[in-house]
PDB file of C-alpha atoms in Angstrom:
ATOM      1  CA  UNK A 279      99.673  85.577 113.050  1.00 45.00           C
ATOM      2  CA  UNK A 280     102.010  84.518 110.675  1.00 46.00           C
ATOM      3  CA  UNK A 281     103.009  80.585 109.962  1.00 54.00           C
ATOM      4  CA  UNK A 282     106.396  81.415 107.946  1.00 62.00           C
ATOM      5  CA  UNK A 283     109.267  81.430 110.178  1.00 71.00           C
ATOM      6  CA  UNK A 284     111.515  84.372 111.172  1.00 82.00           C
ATOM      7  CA  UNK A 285     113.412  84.924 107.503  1.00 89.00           C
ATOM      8  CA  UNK A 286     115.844  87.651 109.441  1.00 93.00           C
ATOM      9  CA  UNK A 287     118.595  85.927 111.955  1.00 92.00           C
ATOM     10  CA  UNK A 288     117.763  87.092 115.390  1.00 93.00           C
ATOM     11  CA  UNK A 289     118.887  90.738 116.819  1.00 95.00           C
ATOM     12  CA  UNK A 290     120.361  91.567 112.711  1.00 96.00           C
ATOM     13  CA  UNK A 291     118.194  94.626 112.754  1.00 97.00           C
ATOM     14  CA  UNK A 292     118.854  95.467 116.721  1.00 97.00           C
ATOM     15  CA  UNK A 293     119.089  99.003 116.882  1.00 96.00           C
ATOM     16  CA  UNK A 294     117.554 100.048 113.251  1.00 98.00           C
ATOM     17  CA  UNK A 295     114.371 101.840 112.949  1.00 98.00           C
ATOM     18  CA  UNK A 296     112.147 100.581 110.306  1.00 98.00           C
ATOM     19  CA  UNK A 297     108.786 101.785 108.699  1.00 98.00           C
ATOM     20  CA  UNK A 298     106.437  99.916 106.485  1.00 98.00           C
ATOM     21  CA  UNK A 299     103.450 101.732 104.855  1.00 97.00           C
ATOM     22  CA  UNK A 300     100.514  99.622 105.375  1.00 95.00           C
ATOM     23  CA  UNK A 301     100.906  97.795 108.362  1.00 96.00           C
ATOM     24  CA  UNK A 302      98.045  97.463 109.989  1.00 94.00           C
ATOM     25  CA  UNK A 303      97.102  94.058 108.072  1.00 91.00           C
ATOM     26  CA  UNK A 304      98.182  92.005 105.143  1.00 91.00           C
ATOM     27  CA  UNK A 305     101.881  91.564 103.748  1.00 93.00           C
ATOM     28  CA  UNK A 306     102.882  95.176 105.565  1.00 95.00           C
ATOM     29  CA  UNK A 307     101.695  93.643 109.237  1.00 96.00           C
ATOM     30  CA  UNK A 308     103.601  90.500 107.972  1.00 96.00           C
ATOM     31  CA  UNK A 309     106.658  92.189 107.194  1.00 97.00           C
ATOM     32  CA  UNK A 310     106.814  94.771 110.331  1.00 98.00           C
ATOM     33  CA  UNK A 311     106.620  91.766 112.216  1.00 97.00           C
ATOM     34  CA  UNK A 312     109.379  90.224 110.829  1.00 97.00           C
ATOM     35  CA  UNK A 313     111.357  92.985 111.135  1.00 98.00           C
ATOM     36  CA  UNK A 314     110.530  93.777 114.864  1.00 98.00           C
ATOM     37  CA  UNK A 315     111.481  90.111 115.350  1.00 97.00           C
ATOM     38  CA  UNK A 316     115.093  90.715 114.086  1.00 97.00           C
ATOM     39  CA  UNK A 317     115.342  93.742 116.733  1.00 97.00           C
ATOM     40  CA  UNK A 318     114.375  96.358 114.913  1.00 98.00           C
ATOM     41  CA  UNK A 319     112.373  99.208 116.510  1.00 98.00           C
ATOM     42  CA  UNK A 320     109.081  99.323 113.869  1.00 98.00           C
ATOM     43  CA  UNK A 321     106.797 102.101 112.637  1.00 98.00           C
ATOM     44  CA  UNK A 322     103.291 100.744 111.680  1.00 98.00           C
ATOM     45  CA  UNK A 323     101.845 103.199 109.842  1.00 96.00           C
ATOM     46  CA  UNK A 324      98.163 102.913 108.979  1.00 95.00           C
ATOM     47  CA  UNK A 325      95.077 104.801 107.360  1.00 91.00           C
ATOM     48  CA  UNK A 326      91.576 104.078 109.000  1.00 86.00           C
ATOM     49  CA  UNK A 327      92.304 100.515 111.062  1.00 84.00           C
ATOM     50  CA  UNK A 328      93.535 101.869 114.065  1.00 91.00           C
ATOM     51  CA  UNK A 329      92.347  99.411 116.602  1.00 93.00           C
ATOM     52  CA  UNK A 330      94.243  96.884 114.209  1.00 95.00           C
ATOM     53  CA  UNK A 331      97.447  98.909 114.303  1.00 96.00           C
ATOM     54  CA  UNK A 332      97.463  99.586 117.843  1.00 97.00           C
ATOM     55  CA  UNK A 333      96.570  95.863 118.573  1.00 97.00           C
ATOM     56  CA  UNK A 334      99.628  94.852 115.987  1.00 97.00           C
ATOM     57  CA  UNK A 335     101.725  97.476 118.155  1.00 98.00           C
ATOM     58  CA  UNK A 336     101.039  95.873 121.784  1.00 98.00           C
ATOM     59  CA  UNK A 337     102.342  92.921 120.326  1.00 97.00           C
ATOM     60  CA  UNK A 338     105.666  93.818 118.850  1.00 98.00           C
ATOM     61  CA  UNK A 339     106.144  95.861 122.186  1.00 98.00           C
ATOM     62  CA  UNK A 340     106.560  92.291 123.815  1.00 97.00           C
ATOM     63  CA  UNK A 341     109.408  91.314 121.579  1.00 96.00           C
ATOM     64  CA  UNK A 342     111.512  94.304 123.477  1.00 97.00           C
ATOM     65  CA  UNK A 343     111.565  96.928 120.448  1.00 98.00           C
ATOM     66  CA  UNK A 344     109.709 100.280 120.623  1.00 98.00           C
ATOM     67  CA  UNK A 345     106.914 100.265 118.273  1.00 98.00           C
ATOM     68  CA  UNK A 346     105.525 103.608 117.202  1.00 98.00           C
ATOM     69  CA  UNK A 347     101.605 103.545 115.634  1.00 98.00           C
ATOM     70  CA  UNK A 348     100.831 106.527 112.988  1.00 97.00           C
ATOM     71  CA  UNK A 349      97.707 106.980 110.765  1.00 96.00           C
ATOM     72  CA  UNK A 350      98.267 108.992 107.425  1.00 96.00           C
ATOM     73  CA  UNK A 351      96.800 109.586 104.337  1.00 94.00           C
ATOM     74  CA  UNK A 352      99.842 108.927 101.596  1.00 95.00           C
ATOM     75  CA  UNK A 353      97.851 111.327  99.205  1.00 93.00           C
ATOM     76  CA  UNK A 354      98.220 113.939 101.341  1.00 95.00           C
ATOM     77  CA  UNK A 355     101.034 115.580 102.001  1.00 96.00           C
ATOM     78  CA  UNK A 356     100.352 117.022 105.151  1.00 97.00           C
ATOM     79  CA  UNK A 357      99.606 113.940 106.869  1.00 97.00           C
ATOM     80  CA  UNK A 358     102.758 112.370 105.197  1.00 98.00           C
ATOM     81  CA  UNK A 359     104.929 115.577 106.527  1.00 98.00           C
ATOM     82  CA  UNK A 360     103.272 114.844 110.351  1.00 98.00           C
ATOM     83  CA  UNK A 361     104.173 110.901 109.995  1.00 98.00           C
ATOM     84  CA  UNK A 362     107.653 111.726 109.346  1.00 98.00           C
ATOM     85  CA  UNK A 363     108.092 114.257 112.043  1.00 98.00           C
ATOM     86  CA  UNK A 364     106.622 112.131 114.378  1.00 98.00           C
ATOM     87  CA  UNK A 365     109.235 109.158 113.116  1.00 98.00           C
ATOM     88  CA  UNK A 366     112.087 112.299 114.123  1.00 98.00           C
ATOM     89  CA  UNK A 367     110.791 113.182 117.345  1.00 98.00           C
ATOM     90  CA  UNK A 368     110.439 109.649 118.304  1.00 98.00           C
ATOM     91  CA  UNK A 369     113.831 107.360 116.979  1.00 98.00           C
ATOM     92  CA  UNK A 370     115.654 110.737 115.474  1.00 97.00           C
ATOM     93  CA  UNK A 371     116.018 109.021 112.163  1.00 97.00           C
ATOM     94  CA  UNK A 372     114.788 105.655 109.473  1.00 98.00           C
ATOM     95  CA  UNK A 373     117.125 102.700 108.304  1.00 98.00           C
ATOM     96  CA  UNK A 374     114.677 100.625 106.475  1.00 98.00           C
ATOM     97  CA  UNK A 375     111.539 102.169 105.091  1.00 98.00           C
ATOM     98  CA  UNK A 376     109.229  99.270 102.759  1.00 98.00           C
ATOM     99  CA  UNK A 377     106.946 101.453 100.953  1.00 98.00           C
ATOM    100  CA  UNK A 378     104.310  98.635 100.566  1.00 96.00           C
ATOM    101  CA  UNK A 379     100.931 100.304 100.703  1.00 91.00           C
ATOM    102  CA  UNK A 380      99.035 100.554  97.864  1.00 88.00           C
ATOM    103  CA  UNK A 381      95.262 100.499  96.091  1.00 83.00           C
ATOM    104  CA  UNK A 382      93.150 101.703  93.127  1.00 78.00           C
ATOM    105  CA  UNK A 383      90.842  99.034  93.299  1.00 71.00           C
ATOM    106  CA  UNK A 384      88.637 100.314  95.961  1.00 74.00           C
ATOM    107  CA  UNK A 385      84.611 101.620  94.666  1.00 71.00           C
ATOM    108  CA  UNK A 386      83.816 105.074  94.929  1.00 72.00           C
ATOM    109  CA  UNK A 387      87.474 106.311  94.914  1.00 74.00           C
ATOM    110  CA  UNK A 388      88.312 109.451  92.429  1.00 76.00           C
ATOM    111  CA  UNK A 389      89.096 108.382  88.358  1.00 75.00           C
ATOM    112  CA  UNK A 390      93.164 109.327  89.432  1.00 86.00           C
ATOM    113  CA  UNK A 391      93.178 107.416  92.839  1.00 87.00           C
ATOM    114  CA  UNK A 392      95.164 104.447  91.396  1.00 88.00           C
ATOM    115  CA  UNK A 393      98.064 107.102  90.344  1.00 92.00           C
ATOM    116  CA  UNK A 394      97.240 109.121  93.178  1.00 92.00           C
ATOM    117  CA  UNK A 395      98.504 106.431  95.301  1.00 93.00           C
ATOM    118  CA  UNK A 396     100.671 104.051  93.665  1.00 95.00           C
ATOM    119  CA  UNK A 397     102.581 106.771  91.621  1.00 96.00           C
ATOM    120  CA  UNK A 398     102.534 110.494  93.606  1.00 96.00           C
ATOM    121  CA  UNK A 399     102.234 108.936  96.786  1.00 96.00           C
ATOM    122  CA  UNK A 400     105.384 106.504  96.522  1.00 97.00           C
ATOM    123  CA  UNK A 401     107.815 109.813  95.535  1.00 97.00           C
ATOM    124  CA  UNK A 402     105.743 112.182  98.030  1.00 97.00           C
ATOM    125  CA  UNK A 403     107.174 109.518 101.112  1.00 98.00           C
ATOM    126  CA  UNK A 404     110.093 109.069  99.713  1.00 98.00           C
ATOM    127  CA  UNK A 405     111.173 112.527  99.689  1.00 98.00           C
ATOM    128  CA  UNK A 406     109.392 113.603 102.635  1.00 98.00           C
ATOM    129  CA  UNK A 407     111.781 110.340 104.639  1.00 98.00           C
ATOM    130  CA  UNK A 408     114.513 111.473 102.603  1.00 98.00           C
ATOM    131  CA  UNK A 409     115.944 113.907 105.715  1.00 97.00           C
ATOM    132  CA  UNK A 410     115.823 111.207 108.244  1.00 98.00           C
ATOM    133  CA  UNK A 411     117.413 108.259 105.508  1.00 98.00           C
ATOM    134  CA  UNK A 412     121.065 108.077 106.545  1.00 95.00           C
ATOM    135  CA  UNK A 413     124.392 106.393 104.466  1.00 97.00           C
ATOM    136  CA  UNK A 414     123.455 102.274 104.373  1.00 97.00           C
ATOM    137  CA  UNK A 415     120.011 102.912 104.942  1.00 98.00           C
ATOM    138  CA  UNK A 416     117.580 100.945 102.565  1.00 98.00           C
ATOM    139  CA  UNK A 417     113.990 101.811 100.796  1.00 98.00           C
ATOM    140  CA  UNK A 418     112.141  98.599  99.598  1.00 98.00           C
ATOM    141  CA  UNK A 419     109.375  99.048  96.587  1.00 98.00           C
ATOM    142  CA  UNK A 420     106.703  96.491  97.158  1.00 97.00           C
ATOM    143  CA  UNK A 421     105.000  95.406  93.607  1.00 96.00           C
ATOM    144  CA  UNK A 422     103.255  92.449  90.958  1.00 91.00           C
ATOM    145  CA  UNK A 423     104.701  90.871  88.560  1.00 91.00           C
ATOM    146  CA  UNK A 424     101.563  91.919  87.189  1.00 90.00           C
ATOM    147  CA  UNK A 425     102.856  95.713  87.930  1.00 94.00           C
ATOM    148  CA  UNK A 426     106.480  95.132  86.892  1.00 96.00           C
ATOM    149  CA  UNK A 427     106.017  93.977  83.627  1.00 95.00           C
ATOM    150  CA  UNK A 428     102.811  95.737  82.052  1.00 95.00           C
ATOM    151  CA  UNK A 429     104.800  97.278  79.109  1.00 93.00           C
ATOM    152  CA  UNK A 430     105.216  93.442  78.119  1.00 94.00           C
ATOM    153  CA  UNK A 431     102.394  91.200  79.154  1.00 92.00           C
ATOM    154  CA  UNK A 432      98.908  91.771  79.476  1.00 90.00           C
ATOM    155  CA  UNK A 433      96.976  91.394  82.758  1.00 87.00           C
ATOM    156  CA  UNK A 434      93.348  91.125  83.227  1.00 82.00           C
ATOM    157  CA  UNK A 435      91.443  93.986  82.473  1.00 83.00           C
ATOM    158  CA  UNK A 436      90.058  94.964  85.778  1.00 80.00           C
ATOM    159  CA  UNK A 437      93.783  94.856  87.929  1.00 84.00           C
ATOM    160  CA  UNK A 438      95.160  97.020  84.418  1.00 89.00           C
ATOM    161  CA  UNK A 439      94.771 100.618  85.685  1.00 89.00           C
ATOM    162  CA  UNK A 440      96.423  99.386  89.318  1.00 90.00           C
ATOM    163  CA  UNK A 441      98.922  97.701  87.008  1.00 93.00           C
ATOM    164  CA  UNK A 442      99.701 101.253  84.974  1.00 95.00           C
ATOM    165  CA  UNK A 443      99.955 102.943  87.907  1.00 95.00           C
ATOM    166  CA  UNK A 444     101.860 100.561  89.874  1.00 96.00           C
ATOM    167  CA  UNK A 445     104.641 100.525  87.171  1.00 97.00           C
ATOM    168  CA  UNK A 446     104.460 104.344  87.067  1.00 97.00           C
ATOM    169  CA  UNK A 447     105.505 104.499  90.394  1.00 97.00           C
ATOM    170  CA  UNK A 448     108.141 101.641  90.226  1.00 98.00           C
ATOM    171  CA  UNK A 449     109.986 103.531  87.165  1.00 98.00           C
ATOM    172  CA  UNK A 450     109.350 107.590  89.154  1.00 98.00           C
ATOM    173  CA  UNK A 451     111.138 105.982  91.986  1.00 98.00           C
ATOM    174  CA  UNK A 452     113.581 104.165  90.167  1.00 98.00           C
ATOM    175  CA  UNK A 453     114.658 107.250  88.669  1.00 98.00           C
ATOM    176  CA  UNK A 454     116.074 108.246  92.098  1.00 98.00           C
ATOM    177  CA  UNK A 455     118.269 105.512  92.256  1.00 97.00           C
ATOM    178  CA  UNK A 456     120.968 107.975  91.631  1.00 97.00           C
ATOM    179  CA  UNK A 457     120.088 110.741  93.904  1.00 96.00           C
ATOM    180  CA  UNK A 458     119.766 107.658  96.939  1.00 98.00           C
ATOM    181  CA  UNK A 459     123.138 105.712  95.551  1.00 97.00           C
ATOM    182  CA  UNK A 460     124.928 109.542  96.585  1.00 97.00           C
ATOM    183  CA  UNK A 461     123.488 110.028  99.873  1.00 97.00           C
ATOM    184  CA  UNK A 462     124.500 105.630 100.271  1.00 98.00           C
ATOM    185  CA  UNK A 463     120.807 104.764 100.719  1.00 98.00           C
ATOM    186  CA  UNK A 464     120.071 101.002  98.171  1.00 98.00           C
ATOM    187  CA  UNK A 465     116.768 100.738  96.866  1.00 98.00           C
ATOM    188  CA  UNK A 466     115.612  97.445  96.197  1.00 98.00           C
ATOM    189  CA  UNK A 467     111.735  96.459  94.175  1.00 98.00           C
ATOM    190  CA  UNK A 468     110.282  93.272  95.403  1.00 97.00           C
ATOM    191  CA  UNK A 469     107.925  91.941  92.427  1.00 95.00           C
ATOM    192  CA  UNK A 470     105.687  88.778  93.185  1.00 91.00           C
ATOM    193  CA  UNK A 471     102.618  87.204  91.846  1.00 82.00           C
ATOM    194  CA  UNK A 472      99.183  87.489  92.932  1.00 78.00           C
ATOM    195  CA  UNK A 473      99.160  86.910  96.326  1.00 78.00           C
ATOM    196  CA  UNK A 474      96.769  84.779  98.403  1.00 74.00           C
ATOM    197  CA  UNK A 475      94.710  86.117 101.151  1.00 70.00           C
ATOM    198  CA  UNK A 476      95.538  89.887 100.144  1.00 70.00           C
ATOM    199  CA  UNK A 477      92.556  92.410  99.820  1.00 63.00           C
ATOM    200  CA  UNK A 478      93.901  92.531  95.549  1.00 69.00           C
ATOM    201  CA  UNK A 479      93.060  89.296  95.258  1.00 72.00           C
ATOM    202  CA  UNK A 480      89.566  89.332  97.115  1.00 73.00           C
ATOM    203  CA  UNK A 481      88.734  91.944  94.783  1.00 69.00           C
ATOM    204  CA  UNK A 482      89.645  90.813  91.112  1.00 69.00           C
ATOM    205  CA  UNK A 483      88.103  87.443  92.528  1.00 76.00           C
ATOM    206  CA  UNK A 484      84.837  89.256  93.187  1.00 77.00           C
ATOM    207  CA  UNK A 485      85.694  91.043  89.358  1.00 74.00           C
ATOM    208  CA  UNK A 486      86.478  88.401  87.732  1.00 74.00           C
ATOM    209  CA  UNK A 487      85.636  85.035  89.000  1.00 82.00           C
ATOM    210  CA  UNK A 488      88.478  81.683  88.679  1.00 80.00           C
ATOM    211  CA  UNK A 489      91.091  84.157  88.020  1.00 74.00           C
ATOM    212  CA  UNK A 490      93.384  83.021  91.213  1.00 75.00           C
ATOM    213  CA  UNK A 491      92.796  79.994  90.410  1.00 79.00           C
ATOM    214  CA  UNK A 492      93.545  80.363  86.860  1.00 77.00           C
ATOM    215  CA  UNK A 493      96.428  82.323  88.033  1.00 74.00           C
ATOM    216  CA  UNK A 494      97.788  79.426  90.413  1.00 76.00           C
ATOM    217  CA  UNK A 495      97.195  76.887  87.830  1.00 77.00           C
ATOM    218  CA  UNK A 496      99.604  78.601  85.123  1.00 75.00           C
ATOM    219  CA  UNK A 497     102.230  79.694  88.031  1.00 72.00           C
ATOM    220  CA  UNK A 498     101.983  76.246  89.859  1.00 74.00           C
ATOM    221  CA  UNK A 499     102.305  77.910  92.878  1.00 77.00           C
ATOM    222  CA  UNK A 500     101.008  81.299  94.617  1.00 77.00           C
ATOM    223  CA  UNK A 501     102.934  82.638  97.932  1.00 79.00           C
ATOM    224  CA  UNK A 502     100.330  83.337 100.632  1.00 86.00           C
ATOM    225  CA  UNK A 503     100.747  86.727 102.522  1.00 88.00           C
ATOM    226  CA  UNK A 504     103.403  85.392 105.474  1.00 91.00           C
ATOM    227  CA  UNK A 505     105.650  83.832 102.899  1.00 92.00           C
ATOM    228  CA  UNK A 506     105.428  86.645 100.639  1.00 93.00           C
ATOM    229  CA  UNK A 507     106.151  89.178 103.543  1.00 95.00           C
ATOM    230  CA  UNK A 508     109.129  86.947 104.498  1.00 96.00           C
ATOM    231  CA  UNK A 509     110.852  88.168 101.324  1.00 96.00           C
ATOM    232  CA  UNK A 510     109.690  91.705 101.016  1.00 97.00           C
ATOM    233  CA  UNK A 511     111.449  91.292 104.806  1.00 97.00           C
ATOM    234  CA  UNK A 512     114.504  89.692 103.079  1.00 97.00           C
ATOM    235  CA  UNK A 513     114.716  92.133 101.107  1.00 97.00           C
ATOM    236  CA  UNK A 514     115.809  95.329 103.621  1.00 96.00           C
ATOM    237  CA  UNK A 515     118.951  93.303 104.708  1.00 96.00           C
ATOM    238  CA  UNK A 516     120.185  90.925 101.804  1.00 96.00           C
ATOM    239  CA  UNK A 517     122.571  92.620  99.231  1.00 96.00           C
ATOM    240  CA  UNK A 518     120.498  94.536  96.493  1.00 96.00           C
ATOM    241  CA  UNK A 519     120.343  92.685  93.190  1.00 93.00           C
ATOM    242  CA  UNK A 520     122.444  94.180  90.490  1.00 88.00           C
ATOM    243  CA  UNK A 521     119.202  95.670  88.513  1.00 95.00           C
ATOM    244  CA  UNK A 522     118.013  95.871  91.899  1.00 97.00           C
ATOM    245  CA  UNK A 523     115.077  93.814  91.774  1.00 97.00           C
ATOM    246  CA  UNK A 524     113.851  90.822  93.547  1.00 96.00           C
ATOM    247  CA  UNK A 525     111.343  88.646  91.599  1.00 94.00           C
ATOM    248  CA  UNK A 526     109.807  86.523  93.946  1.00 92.00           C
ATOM    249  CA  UNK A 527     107.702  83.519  92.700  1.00 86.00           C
ATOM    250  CA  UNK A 528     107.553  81.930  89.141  1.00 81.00           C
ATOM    251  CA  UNK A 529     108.018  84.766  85.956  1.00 87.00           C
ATOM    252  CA  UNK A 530     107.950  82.199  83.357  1.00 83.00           C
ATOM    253  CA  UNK A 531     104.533  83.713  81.601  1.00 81.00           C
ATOM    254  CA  UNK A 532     105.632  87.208  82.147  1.00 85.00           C
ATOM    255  CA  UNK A 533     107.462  88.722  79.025  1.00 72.00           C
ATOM    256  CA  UNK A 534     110.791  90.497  79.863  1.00 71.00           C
ATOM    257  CA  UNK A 535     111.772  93.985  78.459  1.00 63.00           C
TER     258      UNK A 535
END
């Protein structure tokens, strides 16, 4: 359960349909909670926790919204295509869809998983939701600063390849911006620091030993996964910044372009 309070006034999402990728744990079961408790009728989409999901599900149901549970695989596109036509069948169209899911650091995963995921997989669900996005709907890009600005400073060496492919799938979306601004569909990129508590984290802790702490030392300050969620939540009502990006956290060692 989350310890951040509600960063969404009450009932400001009541009647929108939102789905965030990931949201069986972590920052994406933060953030669909958020935005089920601003009235918003949630899609927690998962890939192997269902119990999780379901559990996550029983308790949004309580707030009043309807809260739909889907597995899919994001790297394939015929579990994507069955996600999104279960999303139609069951709310008839999306508002807010936080595209927050991600990975590459995972053993035993294929050489191109990283871009698999972070990269194709970002484009293939934002085309495939593309139908059921209406005029002043929104599509949130969850990312690092560690991500967002690769091109100009350095991470460490094990996140790098989730880094690359992070970024490539911040700039292929971004490259839509156009295509979305026609239909009236904003796209907004929320970029923080390393996270506390996230499975990233546990992992390039377990790689590389002190380097949160490191991390927290030079930052001053590291948002845990509630208050991080809080803004990625922010983020699918608040007007779009004009580069529209949302830098959460401190950016004061990262290098702009």
């Amino acid at each position: 359960m989350n310890e951040t309070s509600s960063p969404l006034p009450t009932g400001s999402l009541s009647g929108k349909t939102a789905l965030v990728t990931g949201s069986s744990r972590g920052i994406g079961a933060d953030t669909v909670r958020y935005l089920a408790e601003a009235g918003a009728n949630v899609v927690i989409n998962f890939r192997n926790k269902a119990p999780r999901a379901e559990k996550l599900g029983a308790e949004l149901r309580e707030l009043g919204v309807e809260a739909l549970v889907v597995g899919a695989d994001l790297t394939d596109a015929e579990s994507v295509q069955a996600l999104f036509d279960e999303v139609e069948r069951t709310f008839g169209g999306l508002d807010i869809l936080v595209l927050n899911a991600s990975g590459g650091m995972e053993s035993g995963m294929a050489a191109d998983y990283a871009l698999q995921l972070n990269r194709d997989a970002q484009v293939r669900v934002l085309e495939t939701a593309l139908p059921l996005l209406g005029e002043g709907s929104r599509v949130v890009f969850v990312t690092s600063h560690q991500a967002h600005f690769i091109r100009t400073t350095p991470t460490m060496p094990e996140y790098e390849p989730v880094a690359l492919s992070k970024r490539a799938g911040e700039d292929a979306l971004r490259e839509r911006i156009p295509v979305l601004a026609e239909r009236g569909i904003d796209f907004v990129v929320v970029s923080g620091d390393m996270i506390e508590g996230t499975i990233t984290a546990t992992l390039l802790e377990r790689a590389n030993p002190g380097a949160i702490a490191t991390r927290r030392e030079s930052a001053g300050k590291l948002y845990n996964v509630s208050e991080f969620a809080a803004e990625v939540a922010a983020a699918a009502l608040e007007p779009v910044p004009a580069d529209n990006t949302r830098l959460v956290g401190d950016t004061g060692s990262f290098a702009g372009e």
